[in-house]
CSV table of C-alpha atoms and ligand atoms in Angstrom, one decimal:
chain,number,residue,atom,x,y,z
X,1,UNK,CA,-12.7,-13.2,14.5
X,2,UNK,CA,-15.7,-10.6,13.6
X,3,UNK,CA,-18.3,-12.0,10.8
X,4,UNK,CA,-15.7,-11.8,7.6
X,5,UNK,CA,-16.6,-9.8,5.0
X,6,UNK,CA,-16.8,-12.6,2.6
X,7,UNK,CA,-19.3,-13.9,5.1
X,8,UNK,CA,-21.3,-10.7,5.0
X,9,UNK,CA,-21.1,-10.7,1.4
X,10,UNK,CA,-22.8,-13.9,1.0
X,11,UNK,CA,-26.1,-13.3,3.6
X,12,UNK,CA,-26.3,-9.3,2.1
X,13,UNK,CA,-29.6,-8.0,2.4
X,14,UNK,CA,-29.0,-6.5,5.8
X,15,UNK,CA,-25.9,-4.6,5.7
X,16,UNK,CA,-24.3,-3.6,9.2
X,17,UNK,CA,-24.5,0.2,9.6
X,18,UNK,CA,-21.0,0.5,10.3
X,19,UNK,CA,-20.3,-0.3,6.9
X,20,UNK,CA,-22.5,1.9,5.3
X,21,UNK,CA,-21.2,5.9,4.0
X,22,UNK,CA,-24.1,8.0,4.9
X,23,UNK,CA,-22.4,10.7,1.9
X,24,UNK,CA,-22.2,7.9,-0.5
X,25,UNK,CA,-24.6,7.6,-3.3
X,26,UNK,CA,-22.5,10.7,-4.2
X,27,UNK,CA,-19.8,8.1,-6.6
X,28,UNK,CA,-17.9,7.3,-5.1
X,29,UNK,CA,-16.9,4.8,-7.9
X,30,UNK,CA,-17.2,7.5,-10.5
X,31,UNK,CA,-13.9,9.4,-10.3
X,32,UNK,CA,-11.8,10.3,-13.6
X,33,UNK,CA,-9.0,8.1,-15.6
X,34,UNK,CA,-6.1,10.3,-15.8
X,35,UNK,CA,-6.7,9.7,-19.2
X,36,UNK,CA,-9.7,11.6,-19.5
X,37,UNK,CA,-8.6,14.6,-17.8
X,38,UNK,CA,-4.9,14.4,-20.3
X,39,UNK,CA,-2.8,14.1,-17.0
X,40,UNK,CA,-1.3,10.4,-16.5
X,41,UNK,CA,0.5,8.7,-13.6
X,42,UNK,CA,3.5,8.0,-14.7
X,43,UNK,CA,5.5,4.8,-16.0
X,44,UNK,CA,8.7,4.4,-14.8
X,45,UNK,CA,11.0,1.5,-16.9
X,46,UNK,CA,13.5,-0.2,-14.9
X,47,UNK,CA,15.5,-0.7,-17.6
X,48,UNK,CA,15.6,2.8,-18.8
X,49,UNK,CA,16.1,4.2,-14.9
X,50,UNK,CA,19.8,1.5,-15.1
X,51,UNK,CA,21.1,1.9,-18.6
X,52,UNK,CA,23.1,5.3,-18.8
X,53,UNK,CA,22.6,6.6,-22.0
X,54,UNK,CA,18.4,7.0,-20.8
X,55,UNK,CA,18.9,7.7,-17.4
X,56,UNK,CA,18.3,11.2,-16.8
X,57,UNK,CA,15.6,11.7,-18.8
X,58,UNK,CA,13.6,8.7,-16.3
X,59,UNK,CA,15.0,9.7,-13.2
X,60,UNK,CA,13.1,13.4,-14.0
X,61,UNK,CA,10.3,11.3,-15.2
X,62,UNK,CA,10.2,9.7,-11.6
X,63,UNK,CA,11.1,13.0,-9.7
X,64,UNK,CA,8.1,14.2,-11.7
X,65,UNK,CA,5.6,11.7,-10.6
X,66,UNK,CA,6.6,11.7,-7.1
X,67,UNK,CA,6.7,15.2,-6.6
X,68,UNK,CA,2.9,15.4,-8.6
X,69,UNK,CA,1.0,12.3,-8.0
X,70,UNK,CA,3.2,10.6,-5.3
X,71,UNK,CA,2.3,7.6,-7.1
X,72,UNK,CA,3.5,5.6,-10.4
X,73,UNK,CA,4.2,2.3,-12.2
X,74,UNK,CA,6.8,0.3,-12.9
X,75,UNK,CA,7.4,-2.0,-15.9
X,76,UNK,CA,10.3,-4.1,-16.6
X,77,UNK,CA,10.9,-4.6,-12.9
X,78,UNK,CA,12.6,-8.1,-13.2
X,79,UNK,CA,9.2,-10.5,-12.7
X,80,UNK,CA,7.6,-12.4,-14.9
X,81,UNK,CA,4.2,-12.1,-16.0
X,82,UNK,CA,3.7,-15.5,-15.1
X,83,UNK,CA,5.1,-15.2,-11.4
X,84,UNK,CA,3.1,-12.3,-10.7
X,85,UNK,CA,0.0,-14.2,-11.8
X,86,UNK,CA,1.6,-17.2,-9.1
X,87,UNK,CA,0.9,-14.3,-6.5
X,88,UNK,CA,-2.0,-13.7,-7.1
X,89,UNK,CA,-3.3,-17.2,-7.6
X,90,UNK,CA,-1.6,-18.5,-4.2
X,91,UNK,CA,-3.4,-15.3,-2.7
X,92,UNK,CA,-6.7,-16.1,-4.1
X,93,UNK,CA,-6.6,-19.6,-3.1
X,94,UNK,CA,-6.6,-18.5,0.2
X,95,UNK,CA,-9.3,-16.7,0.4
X,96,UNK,CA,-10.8,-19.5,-1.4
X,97,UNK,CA,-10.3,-21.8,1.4
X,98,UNK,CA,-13.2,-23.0,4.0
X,99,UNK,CA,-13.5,-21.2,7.1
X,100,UNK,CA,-11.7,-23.5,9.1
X,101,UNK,CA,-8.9,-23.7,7.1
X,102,UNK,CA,-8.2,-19.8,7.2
X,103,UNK,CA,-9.7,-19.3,10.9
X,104,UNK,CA,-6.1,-21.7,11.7
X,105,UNK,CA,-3.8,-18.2,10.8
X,106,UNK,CA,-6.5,-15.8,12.2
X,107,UNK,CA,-5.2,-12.9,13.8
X,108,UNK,CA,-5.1,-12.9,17.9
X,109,UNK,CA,-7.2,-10.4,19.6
X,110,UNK,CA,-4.5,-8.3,19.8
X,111,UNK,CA,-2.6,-9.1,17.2
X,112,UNK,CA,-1.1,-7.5,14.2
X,113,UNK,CA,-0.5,-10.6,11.9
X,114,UNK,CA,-2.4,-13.0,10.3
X,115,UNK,CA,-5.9,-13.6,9.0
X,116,UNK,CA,-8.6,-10.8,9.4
X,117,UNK,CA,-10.2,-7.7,9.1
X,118,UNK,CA,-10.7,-4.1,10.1
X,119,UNK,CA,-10.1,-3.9,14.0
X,120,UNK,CA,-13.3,-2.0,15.4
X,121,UNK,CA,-12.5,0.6,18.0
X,122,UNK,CA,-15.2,2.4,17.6
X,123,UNK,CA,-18.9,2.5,17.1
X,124,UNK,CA,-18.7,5.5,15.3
X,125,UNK,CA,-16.3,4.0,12.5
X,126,UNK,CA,-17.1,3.2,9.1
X,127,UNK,CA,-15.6,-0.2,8.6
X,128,UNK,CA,-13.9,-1.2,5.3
X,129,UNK,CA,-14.9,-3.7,2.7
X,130,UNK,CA,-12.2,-6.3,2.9
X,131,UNK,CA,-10.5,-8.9,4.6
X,132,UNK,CA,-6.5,-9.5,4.7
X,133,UNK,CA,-4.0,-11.2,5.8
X,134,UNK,CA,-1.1,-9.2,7.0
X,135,UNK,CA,2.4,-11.1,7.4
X,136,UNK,CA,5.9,-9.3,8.4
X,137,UNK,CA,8.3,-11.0,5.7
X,138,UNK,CA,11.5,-8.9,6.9
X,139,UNK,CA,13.7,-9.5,8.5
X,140,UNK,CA,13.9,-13.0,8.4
X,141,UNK,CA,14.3,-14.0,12.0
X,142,UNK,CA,11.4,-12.3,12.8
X,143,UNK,CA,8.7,-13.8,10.3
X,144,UNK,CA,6.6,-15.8,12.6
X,145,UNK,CA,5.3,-18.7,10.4
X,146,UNK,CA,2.3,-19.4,12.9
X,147,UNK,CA,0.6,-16.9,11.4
X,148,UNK,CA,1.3,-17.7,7.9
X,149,UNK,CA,-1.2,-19.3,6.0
X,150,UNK,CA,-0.4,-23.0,5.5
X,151,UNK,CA,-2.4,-23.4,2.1
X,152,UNK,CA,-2.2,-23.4,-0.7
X,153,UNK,CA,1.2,-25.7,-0.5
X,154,UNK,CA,3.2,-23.2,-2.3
X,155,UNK,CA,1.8,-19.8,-0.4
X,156,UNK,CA,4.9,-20.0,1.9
X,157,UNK,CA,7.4,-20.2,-1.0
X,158,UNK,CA,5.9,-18.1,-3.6
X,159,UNK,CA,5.7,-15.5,-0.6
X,160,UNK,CA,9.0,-15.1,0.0
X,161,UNK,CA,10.2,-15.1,-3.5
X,162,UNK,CA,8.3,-11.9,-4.1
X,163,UNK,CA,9.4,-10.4,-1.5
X,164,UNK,CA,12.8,-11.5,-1.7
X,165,UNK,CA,12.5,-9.5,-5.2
X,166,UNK,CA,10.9,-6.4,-3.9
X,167,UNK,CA,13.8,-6.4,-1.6
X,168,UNK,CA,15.9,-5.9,-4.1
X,169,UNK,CA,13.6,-3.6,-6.1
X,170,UNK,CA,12.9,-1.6,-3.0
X,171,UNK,CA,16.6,-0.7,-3.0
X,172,UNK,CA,16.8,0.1,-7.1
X,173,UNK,CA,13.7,2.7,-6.0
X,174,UNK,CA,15.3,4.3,-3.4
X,175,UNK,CA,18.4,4.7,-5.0
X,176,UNK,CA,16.6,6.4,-8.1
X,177,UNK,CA,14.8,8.6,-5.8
X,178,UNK,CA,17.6,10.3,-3.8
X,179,UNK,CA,19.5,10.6,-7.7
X,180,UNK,CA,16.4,12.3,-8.7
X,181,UNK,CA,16.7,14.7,-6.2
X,182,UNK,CA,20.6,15.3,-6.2
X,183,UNK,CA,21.2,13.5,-3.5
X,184,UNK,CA,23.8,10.6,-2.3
X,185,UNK,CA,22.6,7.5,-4.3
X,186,UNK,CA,22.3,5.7,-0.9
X,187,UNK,CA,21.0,8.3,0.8
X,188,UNK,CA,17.8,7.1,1.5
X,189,UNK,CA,18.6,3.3,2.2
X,190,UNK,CA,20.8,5.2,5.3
X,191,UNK,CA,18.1,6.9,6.8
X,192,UNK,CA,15.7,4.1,6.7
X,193,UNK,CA,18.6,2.0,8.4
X,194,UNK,CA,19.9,-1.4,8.6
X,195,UNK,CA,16.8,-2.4,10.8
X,196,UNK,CA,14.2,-1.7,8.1
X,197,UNK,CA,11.0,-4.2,7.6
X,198,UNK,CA,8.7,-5.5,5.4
X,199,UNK,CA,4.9,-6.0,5.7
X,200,UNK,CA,2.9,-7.6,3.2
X,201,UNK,CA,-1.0,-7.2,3.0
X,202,UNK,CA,-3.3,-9.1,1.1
X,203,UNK,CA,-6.5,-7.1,0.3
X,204,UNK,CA,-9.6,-9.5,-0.6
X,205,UNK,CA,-12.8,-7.7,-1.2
X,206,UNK,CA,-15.9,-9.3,-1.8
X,207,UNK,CA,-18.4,-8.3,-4.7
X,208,UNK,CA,-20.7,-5.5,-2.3
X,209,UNK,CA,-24.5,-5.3,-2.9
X,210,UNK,CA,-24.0,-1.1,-2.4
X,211,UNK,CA,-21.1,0.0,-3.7
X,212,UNK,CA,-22.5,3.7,-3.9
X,213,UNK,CA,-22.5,3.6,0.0
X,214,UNK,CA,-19.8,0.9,1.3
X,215,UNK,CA,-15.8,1.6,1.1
X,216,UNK,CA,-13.3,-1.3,0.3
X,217,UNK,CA,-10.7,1.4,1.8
X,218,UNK,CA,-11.1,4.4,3.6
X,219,UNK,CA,-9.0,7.2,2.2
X,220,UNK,CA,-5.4,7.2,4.1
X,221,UNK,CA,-2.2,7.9,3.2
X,222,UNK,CA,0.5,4.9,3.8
X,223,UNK,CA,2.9,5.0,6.9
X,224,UNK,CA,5.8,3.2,4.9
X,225,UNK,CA,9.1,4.8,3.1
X,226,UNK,CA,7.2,3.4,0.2
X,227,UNK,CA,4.8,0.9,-0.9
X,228,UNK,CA,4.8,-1.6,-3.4
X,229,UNK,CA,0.8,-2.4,-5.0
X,230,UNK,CA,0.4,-5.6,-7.2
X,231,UNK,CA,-3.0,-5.1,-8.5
X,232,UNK,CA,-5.9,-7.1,-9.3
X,233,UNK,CA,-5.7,-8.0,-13.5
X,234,UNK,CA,-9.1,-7.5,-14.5
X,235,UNK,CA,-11.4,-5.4,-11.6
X,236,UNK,CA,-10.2,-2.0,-10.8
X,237,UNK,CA,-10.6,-0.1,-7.8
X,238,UNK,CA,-7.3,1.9,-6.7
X,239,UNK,CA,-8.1,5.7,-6.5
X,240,UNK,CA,-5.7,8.3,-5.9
X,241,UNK,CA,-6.9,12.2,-5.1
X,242,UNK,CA,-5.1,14.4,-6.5
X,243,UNK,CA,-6.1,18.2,-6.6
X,244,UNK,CA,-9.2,17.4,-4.3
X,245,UNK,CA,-9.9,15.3,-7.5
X,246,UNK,CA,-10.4,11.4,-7.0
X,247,UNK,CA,-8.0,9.7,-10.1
X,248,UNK,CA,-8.5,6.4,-10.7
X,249,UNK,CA,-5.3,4.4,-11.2
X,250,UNK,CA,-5.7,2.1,-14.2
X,251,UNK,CA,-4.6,-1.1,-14.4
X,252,UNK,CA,-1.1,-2.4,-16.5
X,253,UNK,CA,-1.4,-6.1,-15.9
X,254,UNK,CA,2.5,-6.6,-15.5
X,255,UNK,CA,3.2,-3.2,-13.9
X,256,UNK,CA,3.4,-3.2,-10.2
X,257,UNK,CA,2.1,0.3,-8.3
X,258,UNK,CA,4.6,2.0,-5.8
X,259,UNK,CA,3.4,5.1,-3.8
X,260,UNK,CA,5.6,7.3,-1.4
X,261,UNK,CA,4.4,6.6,2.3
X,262,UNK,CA,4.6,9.9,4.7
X,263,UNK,CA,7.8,8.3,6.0
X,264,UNK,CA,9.9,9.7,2.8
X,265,UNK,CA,7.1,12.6,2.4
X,266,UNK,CA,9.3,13.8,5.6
X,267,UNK,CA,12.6,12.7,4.7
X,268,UNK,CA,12.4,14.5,1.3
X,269,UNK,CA,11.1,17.5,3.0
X,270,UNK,CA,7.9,17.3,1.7
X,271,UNK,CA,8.9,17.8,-2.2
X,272,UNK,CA,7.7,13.8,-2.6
X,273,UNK,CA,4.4,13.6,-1.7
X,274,UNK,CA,2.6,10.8,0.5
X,275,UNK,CA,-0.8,10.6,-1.3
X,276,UNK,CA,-4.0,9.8,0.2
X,277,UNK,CA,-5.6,6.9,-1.5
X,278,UNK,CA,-8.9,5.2,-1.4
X,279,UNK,CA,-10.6,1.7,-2.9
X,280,UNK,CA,-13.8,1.7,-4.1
X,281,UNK,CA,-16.0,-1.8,-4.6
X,282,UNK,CA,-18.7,-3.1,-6.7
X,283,UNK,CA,-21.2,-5.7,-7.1
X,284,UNK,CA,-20.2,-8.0,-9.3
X,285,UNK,CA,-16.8,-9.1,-8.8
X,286,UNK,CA,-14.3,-9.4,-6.4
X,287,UNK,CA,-11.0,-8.2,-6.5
X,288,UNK,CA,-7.7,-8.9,-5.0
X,289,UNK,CA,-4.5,-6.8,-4.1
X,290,UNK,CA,-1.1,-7.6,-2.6
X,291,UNK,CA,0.6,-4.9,-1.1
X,292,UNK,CA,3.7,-4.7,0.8
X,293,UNK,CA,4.7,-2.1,2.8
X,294,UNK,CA,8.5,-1.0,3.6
X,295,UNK,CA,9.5,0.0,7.0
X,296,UNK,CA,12.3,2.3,8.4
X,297,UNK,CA,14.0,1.3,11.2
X,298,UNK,CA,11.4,2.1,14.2
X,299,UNK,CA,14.2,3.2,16.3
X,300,UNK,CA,15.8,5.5,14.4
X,301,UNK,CA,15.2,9.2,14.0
X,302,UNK,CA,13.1,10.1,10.8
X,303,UNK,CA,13.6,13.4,9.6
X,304,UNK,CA,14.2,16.0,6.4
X,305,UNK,CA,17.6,15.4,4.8
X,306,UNK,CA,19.7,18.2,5.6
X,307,UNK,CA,20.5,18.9,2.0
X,308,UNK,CA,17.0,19.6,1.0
X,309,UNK,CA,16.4,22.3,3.6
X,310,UNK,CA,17.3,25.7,3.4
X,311,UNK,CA,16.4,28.9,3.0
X,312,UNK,CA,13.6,28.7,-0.2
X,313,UNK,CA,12.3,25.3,1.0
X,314,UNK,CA,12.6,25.3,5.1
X,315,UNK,CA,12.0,22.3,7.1
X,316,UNK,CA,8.7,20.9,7.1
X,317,UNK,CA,8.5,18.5,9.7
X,318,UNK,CA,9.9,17.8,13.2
X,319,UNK,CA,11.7,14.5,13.9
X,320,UNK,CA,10.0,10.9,14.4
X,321,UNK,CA,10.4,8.2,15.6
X,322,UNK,CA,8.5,4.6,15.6
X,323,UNK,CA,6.4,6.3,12.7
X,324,UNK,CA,4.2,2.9,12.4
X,325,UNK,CA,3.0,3.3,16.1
X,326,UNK,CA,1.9,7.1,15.6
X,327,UNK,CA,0.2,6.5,12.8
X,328,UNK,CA,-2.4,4.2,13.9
X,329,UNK,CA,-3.2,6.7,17.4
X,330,UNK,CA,-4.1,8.7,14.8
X,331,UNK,CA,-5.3,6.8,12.0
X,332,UNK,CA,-8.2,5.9,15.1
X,333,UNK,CA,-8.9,9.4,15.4
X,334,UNK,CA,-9.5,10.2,11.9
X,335,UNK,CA,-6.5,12.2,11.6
X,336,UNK,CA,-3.9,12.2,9.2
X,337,UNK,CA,-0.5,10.7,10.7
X,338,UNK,CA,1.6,13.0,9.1
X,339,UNK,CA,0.3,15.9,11.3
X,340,UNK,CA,1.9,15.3,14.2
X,341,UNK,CA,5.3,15.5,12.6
X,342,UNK,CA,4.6,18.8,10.5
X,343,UNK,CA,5.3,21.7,12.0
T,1,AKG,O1,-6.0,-2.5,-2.8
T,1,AKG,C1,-5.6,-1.5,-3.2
T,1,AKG,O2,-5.8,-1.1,-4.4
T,1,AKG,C2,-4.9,-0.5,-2.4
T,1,AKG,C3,-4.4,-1.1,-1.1
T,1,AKG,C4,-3.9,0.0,-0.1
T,1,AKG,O3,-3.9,1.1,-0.3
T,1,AKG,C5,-3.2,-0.5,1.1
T,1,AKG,O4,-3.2,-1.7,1.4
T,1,AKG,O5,-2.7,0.4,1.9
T,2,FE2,FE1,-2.6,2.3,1.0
């Protein structure tokens, strides 16, 4: 593996270039609360979206944020404060770990899973600020435990816990979105199949001596149906643009952060939108993120639901498939995946 960024972080008086923003200096870290501007990202309670006498008026609450912001947050999802602080914790042990001890899940060459950090394919690319570890959770008989870390003691467990719980989470999501929009309730688990996956990414970026000019993130949009963000407690970082404005998404220690992925951005037509999202760094402190991304089935056909085409709101986007593999061709060209799908 490359120099890790924690590495770099460490020895940081001479910066690689390929990290370094040449239009930075420009704030990157100074975008706007919602707050500030009276706009908010929406929350969404899960207990509010299942009892039926409140309902409707969350489900237009969700179809509002999705169809604005593409992003919102969640509260009374069915964790504990106290587990979600056991993710984080196992996740920042980790990262806490010697070298050796995290070079043992480090990503092969040419793989996708494990311990690591961005893949350089270019000279031209800006590199971001972080290193991860990236683990496929779902379905079970394909988790490949070789690549999992094997400290802390309890990563392995705590791991699937959560993600046994977003599995279930996922499906209360996706169930609320297709109500919001009319739709079957299980409209969207069908089209993102039986053979649907789970990825999970730890984000880990160091404290950076130039956050003016460094990225923890570039700006993307995600290639999942959706995407579910635990976020650091304390340092912020998340931004969201909206209106060629950068939003920063504040924090709600308990609240996990789910974003649409371009993968529903099609199969709702485009009326739920896949934002582009960024992370921005800073000197002092690090901060950690667990993210974990759902996956349609990579064989099956992604396209706009026939009921939400016609003839005020024609269809947007052409048919997919293997959505994941697209999207990093042209991720490395600095395009936005989405494109080749819009027609
Ligand atoms: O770390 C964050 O706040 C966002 C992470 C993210 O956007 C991603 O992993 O795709
Ligand atoms: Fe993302």
């Amino acid at each position: 593996m490359a120099e890790s960024v924690q590495e770099l972080s460490l020895s940081s008086e001479n910066l690689p270039n390929n990290y370094i923003h040449d239009h930075g200096g420009i704030g990157f870290r100074d975008a706007l609360l919602p707050s500030e501007s009276n706009i908010h990202i929406p929350v969404v309670d899960i207990l509010n979206l299942t009892s039926p006498s409140t309902s409707q008026q969350e489900l237009r609450k969700l179809h509002s944020a999705l169809s604005s912001w593409g992003f919102f947050q969640v509260i009374n999802h069915g964790m504990t404060s106290l587990f979600l602080d056991k993710v984080r914790e196992v996740s920042k042990q980790f990262f806490q770990l010697p070298k050796e001890e995290k070079l043992k899940c480090a990503r092969e060459p040419n793989g996708l899973e494990g311990y690591g950090n961005d893949v350089k394919f270019s000279e031209k690319q800006r590199l971001d600020w972080t290193d991860r570890v990236y683990l496929k959770v779902h379905p079970e008989h394909q988790r490949n435990f070789n690549a999992w870390p094997q400290k802390p003691n309890d990563f392995r467990s705590t791991v699937l816990q959560y993600s046994e719980n977003l599995r279930q989470l996922n499906e209360v999501i996706l169930r609320a979105m297709a109500k919001s929009l009319n739709l079957e309730e299980d409209c969207f688990l069908k089209e993102c199949g039986d053979r649907d996956s789970m990825f999970i990414r730890f984000n880990y970026y160091p404290p950076c001596p130039i956050p003016d000019h460094v990225l923890g993130l570039k700006p993307h949009a995600d290639g999942s149906s959706i995407t579910f963000l635990l976020q650091d407690k304390e340092v912020e970082g998340l931004q969201v643009l909206k209106d060629n404005q950068w939003f920063k998404v504040p924090i709600i220690p308990d609240a996990l952060v789910i974003n649409v992925g371009d993968q529903i951005e099609i199969m709702s037509n485009g009326i739920f939108q896949s934002p582009v999202h960024r992370v921005v760094i800073n000197a002092e402190r690090e901060r950690l993120t667990v993210a974990m991304f759902c996956i349609p089935d990579s064989e099956k056909e992604i396209k706009p639901v026939e009921k939400l085409v016609n003839e005020s709101r024609p269809i947007l986007y052409r048919p997919v498939k293997d959505y994941v593999g697209i999207y990093f061709q042209y991720y490395q060209q600095g395009k936005r995946p989405i494109e080749a799908s819009k027609i």
